Amino acid sequence: MTYDELIASAAVPPLFRAVQAHGTLFWDGLFSRNPPVREFTELPERPDEIWVVQINPQQRRLEPRAMPEIIDRRNELSGNLALSQELLFITKINELLAEHPSLGARYKPIAIRVVELEGDLDYPSKLDRSGATIERLMRNGQERAAWFFDGRSLWPR
């Protein structure tokens, strides 16, 4: 990963302008597209597993009512939809491999593990780099680690 690509991955609109890399303007990937998971099927060394830490919840406990909450939820839903489409592509490749073993010359099965962060992260909290927030996220990760490595994290559920 180049310096420009790294900086572009942190260019979250509307806080930062787009970053130029390879002659193209980029923003944070989740703004325009989730990480291109399907490209894992084309790598020379394909992974055995893909691990996804899902920061946008599938469901919310409370109904968003204020306009910033509604906008945040809309962004969460669109991000989750894009992520699901990417993961469904991998799932479809896995299904096709099971039905047509001859595809093994080009593809290999890739397991997918997904873990959702506990607790709601609103838009401002996703940008918060304070020590308290980092420590809370680390505790959450430690609590979810056992869950992640057993069958509950396997996707699709």
mmCIF file of C-alpha atoms in Angstrom:
data_model
loop_
_atom_site.group_PDB
_atom_site.id
_atom_site.type_symbol
_atom_site.label_atom_id
_atom_site.label_comp_id
_atom_site.label_asym_id
_atom_site.label_seq_id
_atom_site.Cartn_x
_atom_site.Cartn_y
_atom_site.Cartn_z
ATOM 1 C CA MET A 1 0.000 0.000 0.000
ATOM 2 C CA THR A 2 1.392 3.379 -0.947
ATOM 3 C CA TYR A 3 1.371 6.469 1.248
ATOM 4 C CA ASP A 4 -1.274 8.097 -0.991
ATOM 5 C CA GLU A 5 -3.503 5.014 -0.766
ATOM 6 C CA LEU A 6 -3.191 4.990 3.014
ATOM 7 C CA ILE A 7 -4.071 8.683 3.260
ATOM 8 C CA ALA A 8 -6.985 8.212 0.840
ATOM 9 C CA SER A 9 -8.389 5.436 3.062
ATOM 10 C CA ALA A 10 -8.692 8.015 5.860
ATOM 11 C CA ALA A 11 -10.229 10.751 3.704
ATOM 12 C CA VAL A 12 -13.738 10.640 5.147
ATOM 13 C CA PRO A 13 -16.082 13.180 3.551
ATOM 14 C CA PRO A 14 -17.118 15.815 4.444
ATOM 15 C CA LEU A 15 -14.169 16.152 6.838
ATOM 16 C CA PHE A 16 -11.422 15.738 4.240
ATOM 17 C CA ARG A 17 -11.018 16.416 0.570
ATOM 18 C CA ALA A 18 -10.443 13.560 -1.836
ATOM 19 C CA VAL A 19 -6.827 12.391 -2.159
ATOM 20 C CA GLN A 20 -5.120 11.884 -5.509
ATOM 21 C CA ALA A 21 -3.443 8.511 -6.001
ATOM 22 C CA HIS A 22 -2.502 6.918 -9.328
ATOM 23 C CA GLY A 23 -3.964 9.896 -11.191
ATOM 24 C CA THR A 24 -7.425 9.360 -9.664
ATOM 25 C CA LEU A 25 -9.230 11.031 -6.781
ATOM 26 C CA PHE A 26 -10.147 8.802 -3.834
ATOM 27 C CA TRP A 27 -12.167 9.085 -0.647
ATOM 28 C CA ASP A 28 -12.534 6.581 2.152
ATOM 29 C CA GLY A 29 -13.592 3.245 0.653
ATOM 30 C CA LEU A 30 -16.735 2.891 2.750
ATOM 31 C CA PHE A 31 -17.987 6.177 1.387
ATOM 32 C CA SER A 32 -18.033 4.965 -2.183
ATOM 33 C CA ARG A 33 -17.658 1.201 -1.936
ATOM 34 C CA ASN A 34 -16.848 -1.350 0.684
ATOM 35 C CA PRO A 35 -13.470 -2.986 0.488
ATOM 36 C CA PRO A 36 -13.371 -4.885 -2.799
ATOM 37 C CA VAL A 37 -13.747 -8.326 -1.240
ATOM 38 C CA ARG A 38 -14.453 -10.084 -4.524
ATOM 39 C CA GLU A 39 -10.925 -9.272 -5.700
ATOM 40 C CA PHE A 40 -9.661 -11.867 -3.197
ATOM 41 C CA THR A 41 -10.848 -14.524 -5.674
ATOM 42 C CA GLU A 42 -8.357 -13.246 -8.272
ATOM 43 C CA LEU A 43 -5.217 -12.956 -6.122
ATOM 44 C CA PRO A 44 -2.277 -15.191 -7.043
ATOM 45 C CA GLU A 45 -2.292 -16.436 -3.400
ATOM 46 C CA ARG A 46 -5.953 -16.679 -2.444
ATOM 47 C CA PRO A 47 -6.785 -16.571 1.262
ATOM 48 C CA ASP A 48 -8.325 -19.489 3.135
ATOM 49 C CA GLU A 49 -10.504 -17.070 5.121
ATOM 50 C CA ILE A 50 -11.690 -13.486 4.967
ATOM 51 C CA TRP A 51 -12.265 -11.767 8.295
ATOM 52 C CA VAL A 52 -14.741 -8.891 8.439
ATOM 53 C CA VAL A 53 -15.176 -6.625 11.442
ATOM 54 C CA GLN A 54 -18.530 -5.025 10.726
ATOM 55 C CA ILE A 55 -18.749 -1.581 12.310
ATOM 56 C CA ASN A 56 -22.215 -0.811 10.952
ATOM 57 C CA PRO A 57 -24.935 -2.704 12.800
ATOM 58 C CA GLN A 58 -27.498 -4.766 10.912
ATOM 59 C CA GLN A 59 -30.145 -3.706 13.411
ATOM 60 C CA ARG A 60 -30.575 -0.795 15.799
ATOM 61 C CA ARG A 61 -32.190 -0.990 19.225
ATOM 62 C CA LEU A 62 -33.716 2.470 18.920
ATOM 63 C CA GLU A 63 -35.536 4.113 16.046
ATOM 64 C CA PRO A 64 -33.528 6.956 14.531
ATOM 65 C CA ARG A 65 -35.625 10.108 14.824
ATOM 66 C CA ALA A 66 -33.372 13.141 14.550
ATOM 67 C CA MET A 67 -32.074 13.990 11.077
ATOM 68 C CA PRO A 68 -28.390 13.198 11.908
ATOM 69 C CA GLU A 69 -29.490 9.777 13.261
ATOM 70 C CA ILE A 70 -31.539 9.090 10.124
ATOM 71 C CA ILE A 71 -28.661 10.096 7.841
ATOM 72 C CA ASP A 72 -26.284 7.918 9.848
ATOM 73 C CA ARG A 73 -28.656 4.944 9.616
ATOM 74 C CA ARG A 74 -29.042 5.435 5.877
ATOM 75 C CA ASN A 75 -25.252 5.320 5.521
ATOM 76 C CA GLU A 76 -25.101 2.185 7.685
ATOM 77 C CA LEU A 77 -27.720 0.425 5.584
ATOM 78 C CA SER A 78 -26.087 1.336 2.273
ATOM 79 C CA GLY A 79 -22.688 0.206 3.594
ATOM 80 C CA ASN A 80 -24.139 -3.082 4.810
ATOM 81 C CA LEU A 81 -25.877 -3.666 1.483
ATOM 82 C CA ALA A 82 -22.635 -3.142 -0.441
ATOM 83 C CA LEU A 83 -20.733 -5.407 1.978
ATOM 84 C CA SER A 84 -23.384 -8.135 1.691
ATOM 85 C CA GLN A 85 -23.163 -8.045 -2.104
ATOM 86 C CA GLU A 86 -19.388 -8.478 -1.938
ATOM 87 C CA LEU A 87 -19.695 -11.387 0.510
ATOM 88 C CA LEU A 88 -22.462 -13.018 -1.541
ATOM 89 C CA PHE A 89 -20.089 -13.076 -4.502
ATOM 90 C CA ILE A 90 -17.592 -15.138 -2.484
ATOM 91 C CA THR A 91 -20.423 -17.385 -1.291
ATOM 92 C CA LYS A 92 -21.556 -17.944 -4.881
ATOM 93 C CA ILE A 93 -18.013 -18.901 -5.932
ATOM 94 C CA ASN A 94 -17.934 -21.389 -3.031
ATOM 95 C CA GLU A 95 -21.274 -22.875 -4.131
ATOM 96 C CA LEU A 96 -20.128 -23.161 -7.739
ATOM 97 C CA LEU A 97 -16.922 -24.879 -6.629
ATOM 98 C CA ALA A 98 -18.960 -27.439 -4.689
ATOM 99 C CA GLU A 99 -21.129 -28.128 -7.766
ATOM 100 C CA HIS A 100 -18.339 -27.973 -10.359
ATOM 101 C CA PRO A 101 -14.992 -29.189 -8.987
ATOM 102 C CA SER A 102 -13.308 -28.386 -12.316
ATOM 103 C CA LEU A 103 -13.479 -24.697 -11.299
ATOM 104 C CA GLY A 104 -10.836 -25.550 -8.705
ATOM 105 C CA ALA A 105 -8.201 -24.832 -11.336
ATOM 106 C CA ARG A 106 -9.175 -21.153 -11.148
ATOM 107 C CA TYR A 107 -10.783 -20.705 -7.711
ATOM 108 C CA LYS A 108 -10.604 -22.111 -4.222
ATOM 109 C CA PRO A 109 -13.161 -22.064 -1.417
ATOM 110 C CA ILE A 110 -12.813 -19.079 0.890
ATOM 111 C CA ALA A 111 -14.437 -19.131 4.334
ATOM 112 C CA ILE A 112 -15.900 -15.854 5.579
ATOM 113 C CA ARG A 113 -16.046 -14.826 9.226
ATOM 114 C CA VAL A 114 -18.029 -11.742 10.213
ATOM 115 C CA VAL A 115 -18.190 -10.169 13.636
ATOM 116 C CA GLU A 116 -20.290 -7.127 14.451
ATOM 117 C CA LEU A 117 -19.056 -4.672 17.010
ATOM 118 C CA GLU A 118 -21.240 -4.527 20.087
ATOM 119 C CA GLY A 119 -22.821 -1.172 20.865
ATOM 120 C CA ASP A 120 -23.902 1.458 18.435
ATOM 121 C CA LEU A 121 -21.237 3.552 16.750
ATOM 122 C CA ASP A 122 -22.741 6.747 15.442
ATOM 123 C CA TYR A 123 -20.981 8.795 12.776
ATOM 124 C CA PRO A 124 -18.996 11.024 15.182
ATOM 125 C CA SER A 125 -17.850 8.016 17.242
ATOM 126 C CA LYS A 126 -16.482 6.339 14.086
ATOM 127 C CA LEU A 127 -14.108 9.287 13.747
ATOM 128 C CA ASP A 128 -13.202 9.521 17.441
ATOM 129 C CA ARG A 129 -9.564 8.579 18.014
ATOM 130 C CA SER A 130 -9.492 9.364 21.730
ATOM 131 C CA GLY A 131 -7.818 6.972 24.158
ATOM 132 C CA ALA A 132 -11.140 6.199 25.853
ATOM 133 C CA THR A 133 -12.772 5.218 22.556
ATOM 134 C CA ILE A 134 -9.813 3.082 21.486
ATOM 135 C CA GLU A 135 -9.798 1.317 24.874
ATOM 136 C CA ARG A 136 -13.569 0.684 24.651
ATOM 137 C CA LEU A 137 -13.150 -0.794 21.168
ATOM 138 C CA MET A 138 -10.256 -2.968 22.333
ATOM 139 C CA ARG A 139 -12.312 -4.305 25.264
ATOM 140 C CA ASN A 140 -15.174 -4.998 22.886
ATOM 141 C CA GLY A 141 -12.792 -6.882 20.576
ATOM 142 C CA GLN A 142 -11.443 -8.969 23.447
ATOM 143 C CA GLU A 143 -14.980 -9.854 24.537
ATOM 144 C CA ARG A 144 -15.934 -10.863 20.987
ATOM 145 C CA ALA A 145 -12.755 -12.871 20.237
ATOM 146 C CA ALA A 146 -14.099 -16.233 21.449
ATOM 147 C CA TRP A 147 -17.300 -15.655 19.491
ATOM 148 C CA PHE A 148 -15.283 -14.799 16.401
ATOM 149 C CA PHE A 149 -13.282 -18.019 16.395
ATOM 150 C CA ASP A 150 -16.169 -20.414 16.822
ATOM 151 C CA GLY A 151 -18.955 -21.211 14.360
ATOM 152 C CA ARG A 152 -21.075 -18.171 15.227
ATOM 153 C CA SER A 153 -18.961 -15.912 13.067
ATOM 154 C CA LEU A 154 -19.185 -18.032 9.914
ATOM 155 C CA TRP A 155 -21.045 -16.308 7.094
ATOM 156 C CA PRO A 156 -23.667 -16.606 5.791
ATOM 157 C CA ARG A 157 -25.652 -17.104 8.944
#
